[in-house]
Coordinates of C-alpha atoms in Angstrom, one line a residue:
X1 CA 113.9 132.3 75.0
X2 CA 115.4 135.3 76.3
X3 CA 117.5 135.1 79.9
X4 CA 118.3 137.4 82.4
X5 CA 121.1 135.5 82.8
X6 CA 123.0 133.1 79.9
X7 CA 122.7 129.3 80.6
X8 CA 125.9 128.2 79.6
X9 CA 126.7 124.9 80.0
X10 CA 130.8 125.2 79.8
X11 CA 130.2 126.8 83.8
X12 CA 129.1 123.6 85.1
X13 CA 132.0 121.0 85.8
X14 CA 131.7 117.1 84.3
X15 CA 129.7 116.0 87.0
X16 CA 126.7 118.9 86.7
X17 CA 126.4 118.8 83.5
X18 CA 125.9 115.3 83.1
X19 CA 123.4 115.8 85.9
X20 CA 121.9 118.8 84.2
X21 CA 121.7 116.8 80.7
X22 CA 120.4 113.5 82.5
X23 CA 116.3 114.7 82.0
X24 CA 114.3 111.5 81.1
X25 CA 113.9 108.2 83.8
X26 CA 114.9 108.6 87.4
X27 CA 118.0 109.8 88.6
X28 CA 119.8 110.5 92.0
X29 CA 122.2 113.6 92.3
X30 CA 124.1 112.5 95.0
X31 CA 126.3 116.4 95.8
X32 CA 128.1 116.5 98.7
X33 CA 128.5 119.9 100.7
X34 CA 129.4 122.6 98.3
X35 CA 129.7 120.9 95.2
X36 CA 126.9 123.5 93.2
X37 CA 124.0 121.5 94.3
X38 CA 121.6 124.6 93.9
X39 CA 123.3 125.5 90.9
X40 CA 123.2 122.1 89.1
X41 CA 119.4 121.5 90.3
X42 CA 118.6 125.3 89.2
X43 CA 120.3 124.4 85.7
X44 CA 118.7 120.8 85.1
X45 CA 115.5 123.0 85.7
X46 CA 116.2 125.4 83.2
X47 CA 117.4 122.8 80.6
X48 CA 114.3 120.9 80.7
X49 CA 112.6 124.3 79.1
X50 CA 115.3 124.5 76.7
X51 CA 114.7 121.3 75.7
X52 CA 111.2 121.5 75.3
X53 CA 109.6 120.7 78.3
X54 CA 106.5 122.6 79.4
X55 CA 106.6 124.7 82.6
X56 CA 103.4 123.3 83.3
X57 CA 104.3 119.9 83.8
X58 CA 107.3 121.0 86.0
X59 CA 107.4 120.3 90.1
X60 CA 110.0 120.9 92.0
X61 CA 109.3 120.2 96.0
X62 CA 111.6 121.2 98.6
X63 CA 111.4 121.1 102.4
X64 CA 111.1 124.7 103.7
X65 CA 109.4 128.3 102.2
X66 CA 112.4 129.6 102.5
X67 CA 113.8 127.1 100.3
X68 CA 110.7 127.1 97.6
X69 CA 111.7 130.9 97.5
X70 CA 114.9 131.0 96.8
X71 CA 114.4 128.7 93.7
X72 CA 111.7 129.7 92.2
X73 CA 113.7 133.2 92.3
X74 CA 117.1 131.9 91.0
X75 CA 114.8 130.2 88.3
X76 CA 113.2 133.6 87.3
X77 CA 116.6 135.1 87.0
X78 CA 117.3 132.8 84.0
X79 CA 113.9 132.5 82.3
X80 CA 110.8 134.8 81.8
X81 CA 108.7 135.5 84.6
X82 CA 105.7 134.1 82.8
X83 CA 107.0 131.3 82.0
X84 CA 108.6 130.6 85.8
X85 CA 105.3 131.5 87.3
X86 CA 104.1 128.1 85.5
X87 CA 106.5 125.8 87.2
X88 CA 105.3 124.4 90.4
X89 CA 108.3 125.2 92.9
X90 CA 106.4 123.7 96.2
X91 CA 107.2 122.5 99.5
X92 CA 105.5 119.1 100.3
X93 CA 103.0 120.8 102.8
X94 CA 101.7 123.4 99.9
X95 CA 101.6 120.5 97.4
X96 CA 99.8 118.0 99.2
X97 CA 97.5 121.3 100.4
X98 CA 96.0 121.7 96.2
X99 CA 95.8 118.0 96.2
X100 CA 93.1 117.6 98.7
X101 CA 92.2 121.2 98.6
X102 CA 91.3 120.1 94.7
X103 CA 89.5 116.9 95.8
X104 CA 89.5 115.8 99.6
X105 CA 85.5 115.4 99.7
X106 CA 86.3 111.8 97.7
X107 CA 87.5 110.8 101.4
X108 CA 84.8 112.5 103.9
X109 CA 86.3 116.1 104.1
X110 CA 84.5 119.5 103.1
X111 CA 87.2 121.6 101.0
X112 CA 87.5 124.3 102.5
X113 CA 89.2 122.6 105.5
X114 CA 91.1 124.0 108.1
X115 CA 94.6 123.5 108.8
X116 CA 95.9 123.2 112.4
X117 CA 98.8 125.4 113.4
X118 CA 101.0 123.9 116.0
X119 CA 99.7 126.2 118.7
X120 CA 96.0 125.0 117.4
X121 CA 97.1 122.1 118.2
X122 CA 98.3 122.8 121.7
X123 CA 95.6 124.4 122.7
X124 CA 93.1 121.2 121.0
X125 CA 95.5 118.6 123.6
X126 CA 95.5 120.3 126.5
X127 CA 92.3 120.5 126.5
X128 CA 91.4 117.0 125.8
X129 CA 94.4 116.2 128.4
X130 CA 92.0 118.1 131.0
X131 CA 89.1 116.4 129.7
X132 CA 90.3 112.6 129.8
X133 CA 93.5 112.8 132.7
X134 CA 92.1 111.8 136.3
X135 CA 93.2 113.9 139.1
X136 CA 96.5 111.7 139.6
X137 CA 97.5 111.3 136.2
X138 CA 99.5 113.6 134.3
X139 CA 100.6 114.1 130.6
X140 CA 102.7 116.7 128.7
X141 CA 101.0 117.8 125.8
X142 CA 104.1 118.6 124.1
X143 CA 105.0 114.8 124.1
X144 CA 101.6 113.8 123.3
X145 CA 101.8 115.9 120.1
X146 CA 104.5 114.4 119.1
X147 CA 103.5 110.8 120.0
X148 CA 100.6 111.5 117.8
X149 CA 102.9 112.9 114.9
X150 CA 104.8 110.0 115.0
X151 CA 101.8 107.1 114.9
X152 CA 100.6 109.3 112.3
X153 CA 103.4 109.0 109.6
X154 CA 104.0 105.4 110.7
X155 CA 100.7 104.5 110.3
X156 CA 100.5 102.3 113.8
X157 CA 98.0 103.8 116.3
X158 CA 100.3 104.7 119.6
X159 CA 101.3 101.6 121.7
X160 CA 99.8 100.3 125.0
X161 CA 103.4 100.6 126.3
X162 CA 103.3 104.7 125.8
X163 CA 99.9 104.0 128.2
X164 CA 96.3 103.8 128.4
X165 CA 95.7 107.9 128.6
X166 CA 97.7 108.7 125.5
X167 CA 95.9 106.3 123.4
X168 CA 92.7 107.9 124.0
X169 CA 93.9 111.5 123.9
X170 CA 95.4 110.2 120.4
X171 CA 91.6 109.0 119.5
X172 CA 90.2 112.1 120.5
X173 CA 92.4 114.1 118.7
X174 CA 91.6 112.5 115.3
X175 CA 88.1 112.5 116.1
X176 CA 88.2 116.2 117.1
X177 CA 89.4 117.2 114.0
X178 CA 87.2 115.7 111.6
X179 CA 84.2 116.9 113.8
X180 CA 85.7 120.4 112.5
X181 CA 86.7 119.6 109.1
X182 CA 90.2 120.5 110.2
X183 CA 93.6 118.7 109.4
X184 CA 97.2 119.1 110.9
X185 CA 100.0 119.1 109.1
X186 CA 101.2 115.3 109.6
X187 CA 97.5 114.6 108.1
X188 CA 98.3 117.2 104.5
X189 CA 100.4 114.4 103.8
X190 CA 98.7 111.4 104.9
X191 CA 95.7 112.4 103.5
X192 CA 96.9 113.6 100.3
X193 CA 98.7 109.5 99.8
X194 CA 95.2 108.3 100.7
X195 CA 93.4 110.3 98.2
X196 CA 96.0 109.1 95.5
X197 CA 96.0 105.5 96.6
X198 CA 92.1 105.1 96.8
X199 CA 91.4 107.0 93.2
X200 CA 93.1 106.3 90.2
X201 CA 91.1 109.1 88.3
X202 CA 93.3 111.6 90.6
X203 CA 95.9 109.8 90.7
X204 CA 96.3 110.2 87.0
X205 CA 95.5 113.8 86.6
X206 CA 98.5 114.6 88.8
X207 CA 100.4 112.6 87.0
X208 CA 99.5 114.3 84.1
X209 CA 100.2 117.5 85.3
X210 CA 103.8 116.9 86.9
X211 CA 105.5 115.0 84.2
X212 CA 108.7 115.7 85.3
X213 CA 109.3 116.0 89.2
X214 CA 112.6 116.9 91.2
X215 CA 112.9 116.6 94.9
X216 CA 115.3 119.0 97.0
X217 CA 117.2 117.5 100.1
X218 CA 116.2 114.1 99.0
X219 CA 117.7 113.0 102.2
X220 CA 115.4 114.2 104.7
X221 CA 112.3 112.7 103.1
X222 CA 110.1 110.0 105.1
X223 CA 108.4 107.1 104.1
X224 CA 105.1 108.9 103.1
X225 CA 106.8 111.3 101.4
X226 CA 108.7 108.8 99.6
X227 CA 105.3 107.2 98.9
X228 CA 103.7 110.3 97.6
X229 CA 106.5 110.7 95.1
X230 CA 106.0 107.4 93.7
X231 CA 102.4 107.7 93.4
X232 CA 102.5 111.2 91.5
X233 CA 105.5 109.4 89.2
X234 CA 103.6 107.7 86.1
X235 CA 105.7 105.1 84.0
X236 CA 108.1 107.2 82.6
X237 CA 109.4 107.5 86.2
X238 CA 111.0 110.9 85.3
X239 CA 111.8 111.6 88.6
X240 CA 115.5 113.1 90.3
X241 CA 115.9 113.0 93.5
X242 CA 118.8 115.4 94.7
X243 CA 120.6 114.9 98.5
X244 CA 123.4 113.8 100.7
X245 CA 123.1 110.7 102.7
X246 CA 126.0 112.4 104.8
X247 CA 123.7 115.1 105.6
X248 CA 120.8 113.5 106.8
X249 CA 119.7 115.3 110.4
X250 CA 116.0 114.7 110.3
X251 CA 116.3 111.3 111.4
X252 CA 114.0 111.8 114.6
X253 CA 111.2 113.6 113.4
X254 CA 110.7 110.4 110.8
X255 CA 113.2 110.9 108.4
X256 CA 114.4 107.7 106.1
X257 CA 117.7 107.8 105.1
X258 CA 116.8 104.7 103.1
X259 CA 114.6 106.6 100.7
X260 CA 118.5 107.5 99.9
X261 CA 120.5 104.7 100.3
X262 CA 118.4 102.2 98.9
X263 CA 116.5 104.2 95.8
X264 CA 116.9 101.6 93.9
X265 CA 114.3 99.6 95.1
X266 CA 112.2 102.4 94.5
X267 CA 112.5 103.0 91.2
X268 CA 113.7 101.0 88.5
X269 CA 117.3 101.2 87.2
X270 CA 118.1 104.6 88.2
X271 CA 120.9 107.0 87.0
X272 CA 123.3 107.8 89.7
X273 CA 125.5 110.9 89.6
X274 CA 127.7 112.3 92.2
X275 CA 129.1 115.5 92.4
X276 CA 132.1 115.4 94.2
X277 CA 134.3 119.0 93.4
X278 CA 133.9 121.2 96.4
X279 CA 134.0 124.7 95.8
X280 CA 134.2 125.5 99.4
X281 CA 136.8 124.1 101.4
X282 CA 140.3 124.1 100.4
X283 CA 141.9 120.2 99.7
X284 CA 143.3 119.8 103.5
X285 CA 139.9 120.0 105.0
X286 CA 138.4 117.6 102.6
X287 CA 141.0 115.4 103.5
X288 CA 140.6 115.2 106.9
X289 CA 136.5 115.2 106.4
X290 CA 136.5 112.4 104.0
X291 CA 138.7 110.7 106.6
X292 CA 136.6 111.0 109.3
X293 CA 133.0 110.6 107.6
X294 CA 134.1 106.9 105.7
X295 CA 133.9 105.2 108.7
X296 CA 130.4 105.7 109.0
X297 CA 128.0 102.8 108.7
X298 CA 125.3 102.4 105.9
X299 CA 126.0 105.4 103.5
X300 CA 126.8 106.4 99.8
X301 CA 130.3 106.2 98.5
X302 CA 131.7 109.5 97.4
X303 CA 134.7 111.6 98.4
X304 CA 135.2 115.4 98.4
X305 CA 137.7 116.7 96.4
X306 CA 138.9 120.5 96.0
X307 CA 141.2 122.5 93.7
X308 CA 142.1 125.2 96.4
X309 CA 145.0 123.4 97.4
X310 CA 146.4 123.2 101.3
X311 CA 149.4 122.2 102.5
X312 CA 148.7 120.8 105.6
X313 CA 145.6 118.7 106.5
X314 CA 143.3 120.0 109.3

C-alpha cells in the first residue's frame, strides 16, 4: 500500500500504540485532553487495513459533519483515496439515515421519507399549539420540542405532570409525521434500533457489513445510541469505543455518561487503555487540573501527565 504519509508506529507513545495494535474484541480508549486522541484513533484505523482488514467492513461514527470530515480526510492522507472512499466515516444521524433509508418500509414507512429540520419542526408545533391551546392556555413551542425530544429517546410518552396540552401536542406531532411519511431527527435513531431489534435478517446484514466499528467521543453517546451500537456489533464484539468521562457536556440533551463509566456491562471483558501523556499543557497545569478534577464523583481513574516541564503549579 502506498501512503501519502508513512505510518510509523515508533511516533506513537506506549499507550497509542498499544491502542492502535489492540484490533480484535472491544476496547475503551480512555485519552484525556491532548493525549493524540485523533491521532491514535486515525492510526488504529489505518492499521486495521495494514493488517488486512477490508475498508468495506470499516465504520467509524462520530457526532458532528465537521468531525466525519476531518477524519475521513486525515485518513485519506495516509491511504489511497479508493480505498478511503470504502470506509464508512459517519455521524450517527447519516448512519442510521442508509439504515432505514435501505429498509424502513419493514416498519410502515415509504423510503423516500422526509426528514424534519428543526425549523420544520417549529413551524409543525406551533401550528398544532394553535390548533389544540384554548384561548387561556399558553405553550412555548421551543419547550414543547424539546419535551418531545426527550420522551422520545427515553422511550416514556411525556408525563401528566408536564400537563394535559403537551401530551396531546406530543400525540399530534407523532401522528403528523407519519401522516407525511416524515421523520425528525430524534426518530433516525429510534427508528433505525426498532428496525434492528424487530428483524434479524437486517440485523445481520449490517453486521455483516461493519465488522469492525469505532465510535468517536464515546462520552457523549445516549442510551439508544449505546443500543444501536450493540445491536450492529455481532459476536466478535469488535467494537472500540474512544472518550473522556471528564469531558462529558452533553449530559442534558440525553447524554449517558454510563455508556462510559460502566462499559463493562455492555460488552464482555473489554480492553481498557488510557492515554495519559499530554502533549499540550506543560506539567504545572496538569498538576493543578488533575488536582481539581479527582474530586469529582463517579468517573474513570486517569491522571495527566506532561514532559514540558513547569516550575511552578498554576
Amino acid at each position: 500500500m502506498k501512503n501519502k504519509k508513512t505510518f510509523n508506529l515508533s511516533l506513537l507513545n506506549t499507550a497509542q500504540r498499544e491502542a492502535v495494535e489492540h484490533l480484535y474484541g472491544p476496547v475503551l480508549i480512555l485519552a484525556g485532553a491532548g493525549t493524540g486522541k485523533t491521532r491514535t484513533v486515525i492510526s488504529r484505523l489505518v492499521n486495521m487495513l495494514r493488517q488486512g482488514v477490508k475498508s468495506s467492513e470499516i465504520l467509524a461514527v462520530t457526532f458532528t459533519n465537521k468531525a466525519a470530515i476531518e477524519m475521513r480526510e486525515r485518513i485519506g492522507q495516509m491511504i489511497p483515496k479508493d480505498v478511503a472512499k470504502e470506509m464508512t466515516v459517519c455521524t450517527f444521524h447519516s448512519l442510521c439515515v442508509r439504515i432505514l433509508r435501505k429498509d424502513i418500509e419493514k416498519i410502515g414507512y415509504k423510503n423516500n421519507f422526509t426528514i424534519y429540520t428543526a425549523s420544520d419542526q417549529v413551524g409543525l408545533v406551533r401550528k398544532l399549539i394553535s390548533r389544540h391551546s384554548a384561548k387561556d392556555e399558553s405553550l412555548d413551542h421551543n419547550f414543547a420540542i424539546s419535551l418531545i425530544g426527550r420522551s422520545k429517546n427515553k422511550g416514556i410518552p411525556v408525563s401528566d405532570k408536564e400537563g394535559t396540552l403537551i401530551g396531546e401536542i406530543e400525540a399530534a406531532y407523532n401522528n403528523e409525521l407519519k401522516l407525511l411519511n416524515a421523520v425528525d431527527f430524534d426518530d433516525l435513531l429510534i427508528l433505525a434500533v426498532k428496525l434492528l431489534k424487530e428483524d434479524s435478517s437486517i440485523k445481520n446484514f449490517w453486521r455483516e457489513r461493519f465488522k469492525f466499528i469505532t465510535v468517536d467521543e464515546f462520552q457523549d453517546t445516549n442510551h439508544k445510541q449505546m443500543e444501536l451500537i450493540q445491536l450492529l456489533s455481532g459476536s466478535d464484539q469488535n467494537v472500540c469505543v474512544v472518550g473522556d468521562d471528564d469531558q462529558s457536556i452533553y449530559g442534558w440533551r440525553g447524554a449517558e455518561i454510563k455508556n462510559i463509566l460502566e462499559f463493562e456491562r455492555f460488552f464482555k471483558s473489554p480492553k481498557t487503555i488510557t492515554l495519559e501523556q499530554n502533549y499540550r499543557s506543560n506539567q504545572g497545569i496538569l498538576h493543578t487540573a488533575n488536582s481539581s478534577i479527582s474530586h469529582n464523583v463517579g468517573r474513570r481513574s486517569k491522571s495527566l501527565w506532561s514532559k514540558i516541564d513547569s516550575k511552578e503549579n498554576v
